Every structure is written in structure tokens, then in C-alpha cells.
Amino acid sequence: MYKRWILLIVTILLAACKQQTTVLTSMPTSTLPTATRELPLPALTPTPAIYVVQAGDTLSAIATKFDVPVEWIAQANNIQDPNVIRVGQTLIIPGPTPIPTETVPPTATPTPDVPPQLEIASVIGRGAPGTETVVIANRGRSVSLKQWTLRDAQDNIFVFPDLYLSAGAEVRIHTGKGENTPLHLYWNRETAVWEEESDTAILADDRGVVYASKTLE
């Protein structure tokens, strides 16, 4: 009888232990979330740009190019008068701002300096102021004859007015009186100029450089 009670107690205890073990193993395991540390964004640091003043620049144009107020540039460079800057001056442009791409103008091809090609084509009506006429022909490029001179060997001098002689054109200089036109100019003399034998007609520019001459027969 006593053994039977002992066996019953042991059986109850084993059953209780088994139930407790089953409950413990059936509990779900929870996963704790891992905290993520957020790094702060780096702060923008204003970076000034450097600009060298070019010919034709103004402070307002430079400010527009860099999209900053004129006052900022003036203050950064200790400029008292915003209207006064010089070519080659180095300016500090306050940032942050991107440096604009400078547009390089195309290199101009130099035009060859071709000298005028003028000719004293003829001198007609010599000896009478009403008929004397010197014919000058342009055999080259167009040229301004302003302040050019036509003279003879005796230093009688005619000074050209503001006249532009086109390529291939002619102009006539009359010794007598009249009204100037693009094709006819008047010396307004009362005496002849080209009556001397073996006289020479000389055409020179405003610096005295001779471009044409003609010995009269």
C-alpha cells in the first residue's frame, strides 16, 4: 500500500515537470529591434570665387553673371564706388555659387592692310580755269580721301573734303568754281593751275604719303 502511494506521487511529479517544460519551450522568442544612428548632414561652406575684370566689364554685369548682389562684391573687395573698377583687377565673389563657364570669343582673323591704289588718270583742259580738270581713279579698295591733297610742282594745293571713294569709282577735281558733289569737286580758283609745261600732279594722303603722281606733257 505504501509503495503504491509512493508511485502515485512520483507519477504526478513527473507529469507536472513535463507540462512545465512544454510550456517553457513553446514561448515565442521576440527579436528586439536594433537602433540605427542617423548621421547629421554636412553643412554647406560658402566658397568664394575669384574673377579677373575684363575689358567692358561693370560691377553690375559681374554680379549678374555670378547671381550675387552688387553690394556683396563691393563689400568683399572694399570697393567704395561700384562704378569704378579696372581691367585686370582681381575680385573676390562671395559664395556659395558655382563659377560660370567663361565664353571665349573666337579669334578674329586680321584683315590684311592693303594700301589704296589710286591713279591720276588724266588732266584735261589745261590752261583755262573753267575747263581744267584732274581725273582720279580708284583701282583698289574703297578709301576715305578726307584731308588728302592734290598739288602741282609750284605747291598749289587742293585739300579734299570728307569724301569716300568707292572701289572702281572716279572723282574729278575742277580748277574753276562750282558746287561739290560726290563725283565732282571744285577748287574755286580764278586762274589756271596746270598750264606749266612738264608740270607734275601729285596726290598724297593726310600724312603726306604720296600715292600717285603724273608728269604732264
XYZ file of C-alpha atoms in Angstrom:
217
model
C 0.000 0.000 0.000
C 2.764 2.375 0.918
C 4.641 1.646 -2.302
C 1.513 2.336 -4.292
C 1.246 5.824 -2.751
C 4.890 6.498 -3.428
C 4.495 5.501 -7.073
C 1.436 7.717 -7.500
C 3.248 10.750 -6.094
C 6.272 10.190 -8.339
C 3.964 9.850 -11.378
C 2.192 13.152 -10.542
C 5.501 14.955 -10.064
C 6.863 13.689 -13.398
C 3.708 14.798 -15.184
C 3.929 18.272 -13.661
C 7.574 18.651 -14.695
C 6.808 17.551 -18.253
C 3.959 20.094 -18.547
C 6.166 22.917 -17.244
C 8.934 22.052 -19.731
C 6.459 22.031 -22.611
C 5.107 25.473 -21.677
C 8.586 26.972 -21.434
C 9.736 25.667 -24.834
C 6.553 26.808 -26.555
C 7.019 30.507 -25.656
C 7.871 32.591 -28.717
C 11.216 34.348 -28.829
C 10.889 38.066 -29.524
C 13.556 39.927 -31.524
C 14.455 43.343 -30.210
C 14.892 45.981 -32.930
C 18.393 47.355 -33.418
C 18.573 51.144 -33.084
C 20.076 52.917 -36.144
C 22.092 56.076 -35.518
C 21.366 58.872 -38.026
C 24.430 60.885 -39.037
C 23.920 64.655 -39.419
C 24.236 66.115 -42.967
C 27.379 68.174 -43.531
C 26.776 71.912 -43.538
C 27.452 73.827 -46.773
C 30.517 76.026 -46.537
C 30.409 79.179 -48.693
C 33.288 79.059 -51.180
C 34.221 82.423 -52.742
C 35.152 82.548 -56.427
C 37.908 84.625 -57.969
C 37.234 86.731 -61.073
C 39.599 88.944 -63.103
C 37.973 92.051 -64.572
C 37.917 92.059 -68.389
C 37.576 94.968 -70.804
C 33.964 96.167 -70.917
C 33.034 94.648 -67.528
C 30.932 96.509 -64.973
C 30.341 95.523 -61.388
C 26.626 95.052 -62.018
C 27.321 92.803 -65.038
C 29.731 90.686 -62.964
C 27.147 90.456 -60.168
C 24.542 89.268 -62.690
C 26.977 86.696 -64.096
C 27.571 85.190 -60.638
C 23.994 85.747 -59.405
C 25.020 87.717 -56.318
C 24.122 91.263 -55.225
C 26.446 94.082 -56.265
C 26.741 95.116 -52.620
C 28.232 91.723 -51.674
C 31.029 92.067 -54.232
C 31.691 95.691 -53.286
C 31.879 94.814 -49.583
C 34.082 91.737 -50.137
C 36.584 93.783 -52.166
C 36.373 97.066 -50.203
C 35.102 98.942 -53.275
C 33.916 102.413 -52.339
C 32.467 103.357 -55.747
C 30.725 100.439 -57.551
C 31.081 102.334 -60.834
C 34.885 102.271 -60.722
C 36.729 99.020 -61.468
C 39.814 98.486 -63.616
C 40.776 95.902 -66.220
C 42.915 93.153 -64.669
C 41.586 93.760 -61.149
C 41.063 90.541 -59.175
C 37.689 90.360 -57.433
C 36.514 88.017 -54.695
C 32.984 86.811 -55.479
C 31.170 85.741 -52.264
C 29.672 82.207 -52.364
C 28.231 79.706 -52.333
C 27.878 79.965 -56.066
C 29.115 77.907 -58.999
C 31.786 79.511 -61.106
C 30.231 80.286 -64.504
C 31.876 78.946 -67.602
C 33.660 81.769 -69.347
C 32.842 82.035 -73.021
C 35.983 82.587 -75.038
C 35.249 84.776 -78.059
C 36.505 83.464 -81.384
C 39.819 84.843 -82.533
C 39.275 87.405 -85.220
C 41.227 86.894 -88.416
C 43.197 90.066 -89.074
C 42.351 91.839 -92.297
C 45.467 92.462 -94.359
C 46.302 96.165 -94.574
C 46.058 96.701 -98.321
C 47.251 100.195 -99.317
C 44.992 102.348 -101.508
C 45.594 102.084 -105.248
C 44.754 105.463 -106.752
C 45.753 106.796 -110.154
C 45.791 110.286 -111.685
C 44.154 109.087 -114.873
C 44.300 112.344 -116.826
C 44.495 116.150 -116.706
C 42.261 117.741 -119.304
C 41.500 121.317 -120.428
C 44.843 122.689 -119.247
C 45.385 126.428 -119.193
C 41.808 127.588 -118.611
C 40.306 127.537 -115.091
C 36.842 126.861 -116.453
C 37.935 123.645 -118.208
C 40.932 122.321 -116.254
C 40.032 119.003 -114.683
C 42.063 116.289 -112.950
C 40.536 112.795 -113.114
C 41.441 110.490 -110.207
C 40.515 106.795 -110.465
C 40.370 104.258 -107.641
C 41.929 100.969 -108.807
C 41.832 99.265 -105.406
C 39.738 99.133 -102.248
C 37.359 101.853 -101.071
C 39.139 104.720 -99.338
C 38.353 107.946 -97.490
C 40.016 110.976 -99.131
C 39.321 113.346 -96.237
C 42.267 115.786 -95.841
C 44.139 114.251 -98.796
C 45.857 116.764 -101.075
C 46.356 117.325 -104.803
C 49.180 119.712 -105.714
C 51.418 120.757 -108.547
C 55.156 121.390 -108.674
C 54.573 125.039 -107.689
C 52.831 123.976 -104.453
C 49.335 124.996 -105.448
C 47.398 122.706 -103.097
C 43.834 121.431 -103.198
C 42.565 119.807 -99.955
C 39.902 117.110 -100.307
C 36.701 117.425 -98.280
C 35.138 114.457 -96.451
C 34.808 112.165 -99.495
C 34.562 108.348 -99.600
C 35.713 106.995 -102.959
C 34.384 103.515 -103.701
C 36.425 100.815 -105.434
C 36.397 101.348 -109.209
C 34.966 104.889 -108.922
C 36.359 108.175 -110.271
C 36.283 111.736 -108.959
C 37.017 114.908 -110.969
C 38.718 117.959 -109.476
C 37.833 121.108 -111.418
C 40.072 124.173 -111.168
C 37.155 126.604 -111.563
C 34.145 127.399 -109.407
C 31.182 125.171 -108.667
C 29.299 123.140 -106.052
C 30.887 119.931 -104.795
C 29.201 116.581 -105.453
C 30.400 113.004 -104.769
C 31.781 112.867 -108.344
C 32.845 116.480 -108.950
C 34.947 118.680 -106.666
C 35.792 122.354 -107.274
C 38.981 124.253 -106.441
C 37.189 127.595 -106.891
C 40.204 129.273 -108.466
C 40.106 132.128 -110.968
C 43.448 131.214 -112.543
C 44.685 128.013 -114.141
C 46.903 125.552 -112.240
C 48.098 123.067 -114.832
C 49.333 125.427 -117.552
C 53.039 124.906 -116.817
C 54.941 122.680 -119.228
C 56.286 119.452 -117.668
C 54.265 120.165 -114.547
C 53.588 117.309 -112.120
C 50.306 116.425 -110.428
C 50.864 114.785 -107.023
C 48.230 113.011 -104.882
C 49.080 112.423 -101.177
C 47.179 111.287 -98.080
C 46.615 113.310 -94.908
C 50.075 112.319 -93.620
C 51.830 113.449 -96.809
C 52.404 109.939 -98.180
C 52.316 110.110 -101.982
C 50.037 107.547 -103.632
C 50.007 108.814 -107.219
C 51.786 111.291 -109.457
C 51.626 112.209 -113.123
C 54.037 114.269 -115.191
C 52.159 116.442 -117.688
C 53.415 116.710 -121.249
